[in-house]
Amino acid sequence: MVVLAKGELAQISLPAAHPPVADVPTVDLSAPAGPEREAAARALVAACEENGFFRVTGHGVPAQLARAAEAAAAAFFAWPQEEKEEAAPAVGYGSKRIGVSGDLGWIEYLLLGVTPAGGAVPVTFASSSTLPCAAAAAVGSSTSSTPAGPLRGLLEEYTVAVRRMASAVLELMAEGLGLSGGGALARLVTREDSDCMLRVNHYPPRPAAEGGGGAPSLTGFGEHTDPQIISVLRSNGTSGLEIALRGGEWAAVPPDVDAFFVNVGDTLQVLTNGRFRSVRHRVVVNSERSRVSMIFFGGPPLGERLAPLPELLGDGGRSRYREFTWAEFKNSGYKTRLAEDRLSPFEN
Ligand code: GA4
């Protein structure tokens, strides 16, 4: 449940708008080596240059696993509020507050730091508390280093499969960009110390309008770009995701339960010296149905030095960004408001 005070509700209310439907390019990850794979790599690069957003098919993530992870998360969100709060330290549960700078949304979520081996560490600002028995059984013990239990176990299994796909996307991207380093780009998100996260967002149906009449739209997740390299999203069949096109106009992304959507993140914009666009996006809540999305954020190891790849600078090309570590960028970015441009302090 998301409980907002009246003033908070006013803060996240949006004027009714019906943005056009986005024409989202599709990249088939299963294209066989040869001309078809080359075409897929070209389509991927073009999509990253155009809006920084594309759909992935032929992704190899078992539909059953995605559905089971989503169903387990939905079952958790259906728990009584008090029990969810008690389980917060084990699963990184939060509601309405996004980050630490005062951003609010019509949302509740789980946020986990995830390691390549499949481990998951909850990201939570709440102090730890003892799990009630029911919660402990369902989410896995907060004290165990290899947490078991249906929800965390499924989310971990799901993350392993999605990370594999993210890595395959980055390999295809490297081919499309003609990078010589083999799987260097992909390795940034598959190393033992890669700093990746899994977020499960639940946007409850929009509340009915007081005194009848049309219910307002609400901000579910305010506009922002993702700080990492790439984000890989899956959602249920409820709409709400919108992306900002090159010119700044918003476009609605029709949900597709069989596919995944990939966002270019700020770090990939830096690595490509601005050739790829970190896509600004948001979630608007205007449905009578719940939206559940699961997003894998592929980030590099904390100590990784980031700067435009020399091969992408071109002859005499000027680097648009100064070198920084992921830890430095994360520390600075996590103090910002959601909608802020987090890259400008790193521009040359
Ligand atoms: C946006 C992408 C991911 O959801 C996230 C978010 C993070 C958070 O929820 O704590 C941030 C946001 C995100 C960017 C700016 C800061 C940090 C909230 C916020 C206001 C987990 C991430 O990595 O960056």
CSV table of C-alpha atoms and ligand atoms in Angstrom, one decimal, residues 98-101 103 109 111 125 197 199 221 224-228 297 330 333-338 342, ligand 1:
chain,number,residue,atom,x,y,z
A,98,ILE,CA,12.6,7.1,-4.0
A,99,GLY,CA,16.2,7.8,-3.0
A,100,VAL,CA,17.2,10.1,-0.1
A,101,SER,CA,16.5,13.5,-1.6
A,103,ASP,CA,11.4,12.2,-4.4
A,109,TYR,CA,9.4,-1.6,-4.3
A,111,LEU,CA,15.7,-3.0,-4.1
A,125,PHE,CA,17.7,2.7,4.7
A,197,MET,CA,21.0,-4.1,-8.7
A,199,ARG,CA,14.5,-3.5,-8.4
A,221,PHE,CA,8.5,7.0,-10.8
A,224,HIS,CA,15.2,10.4,-14.6
A,225,THR,CA,18.1,8.6,-16.4
A,226,ASP,CA,19.6,5.5,-14.9
A,227,PRO,CA,23.2,6.0,-13.7
A,228,GLN,CA,24.5,2.5,-14.6
A,297,PHE,CA,20.7,-2.5,-13.4
A,330,LYS,CA,27.5,6.9,-7.6
A,333,GLY,CA,24.5,10.9,-8.2
A,334,TYR,CA,22.8,9.3,-5.2
A,335,LYS,CA,22.6,12.7,-3.5
A,336,THR,CA,20.8,14.3,-6.4
A,337,ARG,CA,17.1,14.7,-7.0
A,338,LEU,CA,15.7,12.1,-9.4
A,342,ARG,CA,23.9,13.7,-13.0
B,1,GA4,C1,17.4,5.4,-10.7
B,1,GA4,C2,17.7,4.0,-11.2
B,1,GA4,C3,17.5,2.9,-10.1
B,1,GA4,O1,16.2,2.8,-9.7
B,1,GA4,C4,18.3,3.4,-8.8
B,1,GA4,C5,17.7,4.7,-8.3
B,1,GA4,C6,18.3,5.2,-7.0
B,1,GA4,C7,17.5,4.8,-5.8
B,1,GA4,O2,16.3,4.5,-5.8
B,1,GA4,O3,18.1,4.9,-4.7
B,1,GA4,C8,18.3,6.8,-7.2
B,1,GA4,C9,18.1,7.0,-8.8
B,1,GA4,C10,18.2,5.6,-9.4
B,1,GA4,C11,19.1,8.0,-9.3
B,1,GA4,C12,19.4,9.2,-8.4
B,1,GA4,C13,19.3,8.9,-6.9
B,1,GA4,C14,19.6,7.4,-6.7
B,1,GA4,C15,17.2,7.6,-6.5
B,1,GA4,C16,17.8,9.0,-6.5
B,1,GA4,C17,17.1,10.1,-6.4
B,1,GA4,C18,18.4,2.2,-7.8
B,1,GA4,C19,19.7,3.9,-9.2
B,1,GA4,O4,20.7,3.2,-9.3
B,1,GA4,O5,19.6,5.2,-9.5
